Short mmCIF file of C-alpha atoms in Angstrom, two decimals:
data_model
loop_
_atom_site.label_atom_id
_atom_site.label_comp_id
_atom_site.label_asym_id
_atom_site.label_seq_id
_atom_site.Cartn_x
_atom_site.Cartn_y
_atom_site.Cartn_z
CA UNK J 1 -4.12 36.07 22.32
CA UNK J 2 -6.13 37.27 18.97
CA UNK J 3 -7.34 34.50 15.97
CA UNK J 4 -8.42 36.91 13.12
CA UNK J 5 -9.14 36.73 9.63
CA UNK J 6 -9.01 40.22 7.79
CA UNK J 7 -9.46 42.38 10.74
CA UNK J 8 -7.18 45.12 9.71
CA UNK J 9 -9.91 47.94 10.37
CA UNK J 10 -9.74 46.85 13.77
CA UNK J 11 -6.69 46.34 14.64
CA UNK J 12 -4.69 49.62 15.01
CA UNK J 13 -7.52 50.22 18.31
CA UNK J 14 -6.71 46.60 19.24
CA UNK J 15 -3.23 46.56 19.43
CA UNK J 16 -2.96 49.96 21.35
CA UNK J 17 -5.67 48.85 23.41
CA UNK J 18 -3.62 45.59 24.53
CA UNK J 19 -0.02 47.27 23.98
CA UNK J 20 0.55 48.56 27.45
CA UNK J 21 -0.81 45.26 29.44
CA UNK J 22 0.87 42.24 26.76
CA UNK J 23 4.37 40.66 27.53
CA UNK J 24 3.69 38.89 23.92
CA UNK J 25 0.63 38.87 21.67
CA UNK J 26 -0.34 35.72 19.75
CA UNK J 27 -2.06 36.33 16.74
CA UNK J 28 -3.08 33.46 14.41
CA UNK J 29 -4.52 34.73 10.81
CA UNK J 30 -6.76 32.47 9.32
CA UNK J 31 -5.71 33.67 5.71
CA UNK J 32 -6.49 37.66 5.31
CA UNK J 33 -6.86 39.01 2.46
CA UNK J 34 -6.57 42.67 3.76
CA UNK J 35 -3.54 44.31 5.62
CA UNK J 36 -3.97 42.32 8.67
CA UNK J 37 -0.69 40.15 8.48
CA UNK J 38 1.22 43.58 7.85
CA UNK J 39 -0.33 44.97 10.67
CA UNK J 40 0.68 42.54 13.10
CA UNK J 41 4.08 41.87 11.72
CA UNK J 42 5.00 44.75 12.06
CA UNK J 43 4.05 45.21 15.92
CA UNK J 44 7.25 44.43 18.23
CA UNK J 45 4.96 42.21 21.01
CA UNK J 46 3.14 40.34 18.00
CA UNK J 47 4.19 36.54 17.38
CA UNK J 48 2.30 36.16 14.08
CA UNK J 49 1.13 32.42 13.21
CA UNK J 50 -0.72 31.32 9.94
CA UNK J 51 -3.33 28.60 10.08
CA UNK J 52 -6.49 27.54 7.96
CA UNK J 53 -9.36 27.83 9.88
CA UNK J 54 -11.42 24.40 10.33
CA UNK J 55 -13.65 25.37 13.91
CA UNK J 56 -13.12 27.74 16.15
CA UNK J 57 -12.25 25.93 19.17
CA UNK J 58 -9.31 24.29 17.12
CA UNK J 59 -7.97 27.67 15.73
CA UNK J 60 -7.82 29.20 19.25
CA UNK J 61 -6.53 26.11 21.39
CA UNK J 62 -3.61 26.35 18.51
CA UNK J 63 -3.19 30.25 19.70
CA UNK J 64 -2.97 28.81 23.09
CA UNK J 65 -0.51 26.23 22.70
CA UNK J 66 1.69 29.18 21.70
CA UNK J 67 1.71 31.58 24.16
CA UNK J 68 4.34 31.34 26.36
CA UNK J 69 3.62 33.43 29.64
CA UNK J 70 2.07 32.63 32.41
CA UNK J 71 -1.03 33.70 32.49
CA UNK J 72 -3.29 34.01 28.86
CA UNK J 73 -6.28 36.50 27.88
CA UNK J 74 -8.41 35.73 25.33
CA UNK J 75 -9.73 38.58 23.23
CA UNK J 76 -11.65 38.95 19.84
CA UNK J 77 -10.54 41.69 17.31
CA UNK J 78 -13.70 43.27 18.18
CA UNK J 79 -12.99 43.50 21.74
CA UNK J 80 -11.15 45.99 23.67
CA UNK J 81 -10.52 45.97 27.89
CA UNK J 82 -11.87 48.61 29.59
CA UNK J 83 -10.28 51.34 31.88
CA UNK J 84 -10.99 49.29 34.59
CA UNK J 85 -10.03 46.26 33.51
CA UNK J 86 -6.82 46.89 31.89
CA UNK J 87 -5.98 48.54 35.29
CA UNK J 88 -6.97 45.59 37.39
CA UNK J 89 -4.82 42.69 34.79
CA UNK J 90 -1.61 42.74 36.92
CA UNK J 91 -3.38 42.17 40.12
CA UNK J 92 -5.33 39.62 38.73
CA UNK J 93 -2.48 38.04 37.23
CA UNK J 94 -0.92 38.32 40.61
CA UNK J 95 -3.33 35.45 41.97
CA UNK J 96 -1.46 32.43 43.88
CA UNK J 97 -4.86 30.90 44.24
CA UNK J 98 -7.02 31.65 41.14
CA UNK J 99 -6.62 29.78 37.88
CA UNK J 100 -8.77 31.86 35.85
CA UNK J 101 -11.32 34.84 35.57
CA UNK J 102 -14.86 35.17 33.90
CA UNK J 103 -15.04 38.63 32.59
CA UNK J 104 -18.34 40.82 32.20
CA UNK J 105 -18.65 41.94 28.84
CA UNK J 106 -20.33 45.23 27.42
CA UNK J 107 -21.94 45.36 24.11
CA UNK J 108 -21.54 48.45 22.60
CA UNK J 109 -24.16 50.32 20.49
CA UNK J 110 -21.24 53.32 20.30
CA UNK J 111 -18.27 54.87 21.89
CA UNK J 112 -19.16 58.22 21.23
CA UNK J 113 -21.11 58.72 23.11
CA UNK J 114 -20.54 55.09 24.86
CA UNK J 115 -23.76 53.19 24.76
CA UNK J 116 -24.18 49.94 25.73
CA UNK J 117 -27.24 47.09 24.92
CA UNK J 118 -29.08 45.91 28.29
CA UNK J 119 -30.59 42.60 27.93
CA UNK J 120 -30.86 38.97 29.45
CA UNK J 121 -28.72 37.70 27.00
CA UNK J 122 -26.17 40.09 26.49
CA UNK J 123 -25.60 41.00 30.26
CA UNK J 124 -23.63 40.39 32.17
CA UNK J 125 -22.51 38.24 29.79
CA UNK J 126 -19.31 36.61 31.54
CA UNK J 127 -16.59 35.22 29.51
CA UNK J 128 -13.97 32.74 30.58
CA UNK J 129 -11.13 34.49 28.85
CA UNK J 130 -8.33 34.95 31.97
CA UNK J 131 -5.98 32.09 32.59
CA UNK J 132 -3.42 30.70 33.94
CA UNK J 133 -1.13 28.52 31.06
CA UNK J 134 -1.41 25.47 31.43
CA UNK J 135 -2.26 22.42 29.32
CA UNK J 136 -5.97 21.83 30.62
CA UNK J 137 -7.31 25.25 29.15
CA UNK J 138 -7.80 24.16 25.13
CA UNK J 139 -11.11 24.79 23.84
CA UNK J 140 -14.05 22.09 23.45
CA UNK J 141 -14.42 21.17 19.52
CA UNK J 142 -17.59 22.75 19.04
CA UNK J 143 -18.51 23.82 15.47
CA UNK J 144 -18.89 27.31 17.08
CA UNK J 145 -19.11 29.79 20.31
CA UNK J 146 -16.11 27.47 21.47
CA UNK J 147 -15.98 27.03 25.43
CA UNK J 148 -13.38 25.30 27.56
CA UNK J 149 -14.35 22.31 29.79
CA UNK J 150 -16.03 22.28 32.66
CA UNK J 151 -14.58 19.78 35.14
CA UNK J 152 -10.96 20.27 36.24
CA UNK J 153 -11.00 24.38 36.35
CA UNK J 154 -9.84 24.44 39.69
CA UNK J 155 -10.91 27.51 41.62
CA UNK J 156 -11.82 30.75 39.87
CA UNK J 157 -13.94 34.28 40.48
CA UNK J 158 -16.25 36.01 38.30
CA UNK J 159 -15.35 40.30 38.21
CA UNK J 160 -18.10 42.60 38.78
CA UNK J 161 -16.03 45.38 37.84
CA UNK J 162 -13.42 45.34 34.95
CA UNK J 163 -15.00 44.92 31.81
CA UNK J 164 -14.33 43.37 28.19
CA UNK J 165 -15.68 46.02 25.21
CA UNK J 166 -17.80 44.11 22.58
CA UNK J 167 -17.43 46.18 19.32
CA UNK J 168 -19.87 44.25 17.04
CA UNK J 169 -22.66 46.43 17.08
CA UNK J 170 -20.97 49.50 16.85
CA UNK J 171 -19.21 48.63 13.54
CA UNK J 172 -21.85 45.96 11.89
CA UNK J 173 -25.11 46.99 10.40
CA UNK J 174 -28.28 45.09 10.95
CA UNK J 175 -27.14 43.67 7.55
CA UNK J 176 -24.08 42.00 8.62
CA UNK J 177 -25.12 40.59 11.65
CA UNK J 178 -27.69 38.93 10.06
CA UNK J 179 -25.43 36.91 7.90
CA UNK J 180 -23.63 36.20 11.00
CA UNK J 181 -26.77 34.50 12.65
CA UNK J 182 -27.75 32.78 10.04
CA UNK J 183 -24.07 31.45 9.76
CA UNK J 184 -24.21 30.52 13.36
CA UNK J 185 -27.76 28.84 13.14
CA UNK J 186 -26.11 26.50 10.70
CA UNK J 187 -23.48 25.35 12.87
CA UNK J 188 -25.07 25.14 16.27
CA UNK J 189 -28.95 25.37 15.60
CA UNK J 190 -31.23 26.95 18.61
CA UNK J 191 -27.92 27.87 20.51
CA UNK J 192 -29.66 30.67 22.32
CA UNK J 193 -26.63 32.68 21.88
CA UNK J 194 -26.88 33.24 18.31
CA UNK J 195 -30.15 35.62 19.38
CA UNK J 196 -27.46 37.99 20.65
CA UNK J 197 -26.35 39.32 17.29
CA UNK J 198 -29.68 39.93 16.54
CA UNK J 199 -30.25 42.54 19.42
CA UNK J 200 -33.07 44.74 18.25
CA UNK J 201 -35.73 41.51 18.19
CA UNK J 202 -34.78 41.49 22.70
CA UNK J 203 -37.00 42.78 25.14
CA UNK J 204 -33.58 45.75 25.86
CA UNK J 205 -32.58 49.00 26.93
CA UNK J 206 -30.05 51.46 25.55
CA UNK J 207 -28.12 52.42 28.67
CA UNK J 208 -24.73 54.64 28.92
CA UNK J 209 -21.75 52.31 29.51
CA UNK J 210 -19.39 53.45 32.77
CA UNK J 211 -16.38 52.20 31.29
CA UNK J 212 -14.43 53.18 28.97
CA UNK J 213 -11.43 51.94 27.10
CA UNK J 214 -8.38 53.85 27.74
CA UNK J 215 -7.74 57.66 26.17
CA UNK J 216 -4.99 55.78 23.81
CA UNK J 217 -7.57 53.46 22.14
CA UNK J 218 -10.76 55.20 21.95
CA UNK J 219 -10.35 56.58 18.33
#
């Protein structure tokens, strides 16, 4: 499941990357202004949705609401699944106990050669982005970093191994994620998240990353 708003730089990678693993992709564009309807149009899996964006949370509990399989994963259009991960989905899927998965998450300085950020707050970074469909899992209406409620989960696992790819600061300058702090601050001042973007001002290390997406969405 993918919300966007002209992403179509990204999204050949994407849609390769999730290709193999998807029984449908939902895509909702917020209104793009760049190829990115075209793009996903045109893919066979892709059921393409238009809505105006008003918060986060509302725009991807929409996305939700459409999807029609049994089991839903969450993923940005700067995200890809790793080796690992992609590997591991029908397993996890497979689950007559779970009812969803927090995912480790990666942020990527590069893939070539694949470098990832080290810090507090950007690992391990888990993300609640694997679950079951069902009507409980709609997103809190937060004015942004959207996150589902906490009572009435029912049982779940964190993965140690399987991760999600965070693209952002391979493909935005200093520049860009700047705006997108400052954005960020004025929604949800202080949210100690918003630091994230901002990854040069952390106490970090650059350290190679041990998974890798798969050889037919690297490039």
């Amino acid at each position: 499941m993918l919300v966007t708003q002209s992403q179509a730089a990204l999204l050949p990678r994407w849609l390769a990357n999730v290709d193999p693993v998807a029984e449908e992709i939902i895509a909702v564009d917020a209104g793009s202004r760049d190829a990115t309807a075209e793009l996903l149009r045109a893919h066979s899996k892709v059921r393409y949705a238009r809505r105006e964006l008003d918060t986060v949370g509302r725009q991807k509990s929409f996305a939700i609401s459409l999807a029609r399989c049994d089991w839903v994963l969450v993923l940005d259009s700067d995200e890809l699944l790793s080796d690992p991960l992609r590997a591991a989905l029908p397993r996890l899927c497979g689950s007559r106990r779970n009812q969803w998965y927090k995912l480790p998450r990666y942020w990527l300085l590069s893939l070539d050669p694949p470098r990832y950020v080290h810090a507090d707050l950007l690992y391990p970074d888990y993300q609640l982005r694997l679950f079951r469909n069902t009507p409980f899992w709609r997103y809190e209406d937060l004015p942004s970093h959207a996150r589902f409620p906490r009572r009435g989960r029912g049982p779940g696992r964190k993965l140690r191994r399987g991760h999600l790819l965070h693209l952002d600061f391979a493909v935005h300058d200093r520049a860009r994620r700047e705006q997108k702090f400052a954005r960020y601050e004025r929604l949800q001042p202080g949210y100690s998240a918003n630091r994230a973007y901002l990854w040069e001002d952390l106490p970090h290390e650059i350290r190679s990353c041990p998974e890798l997406p798969p050889e037919d969405s690297r490039t």
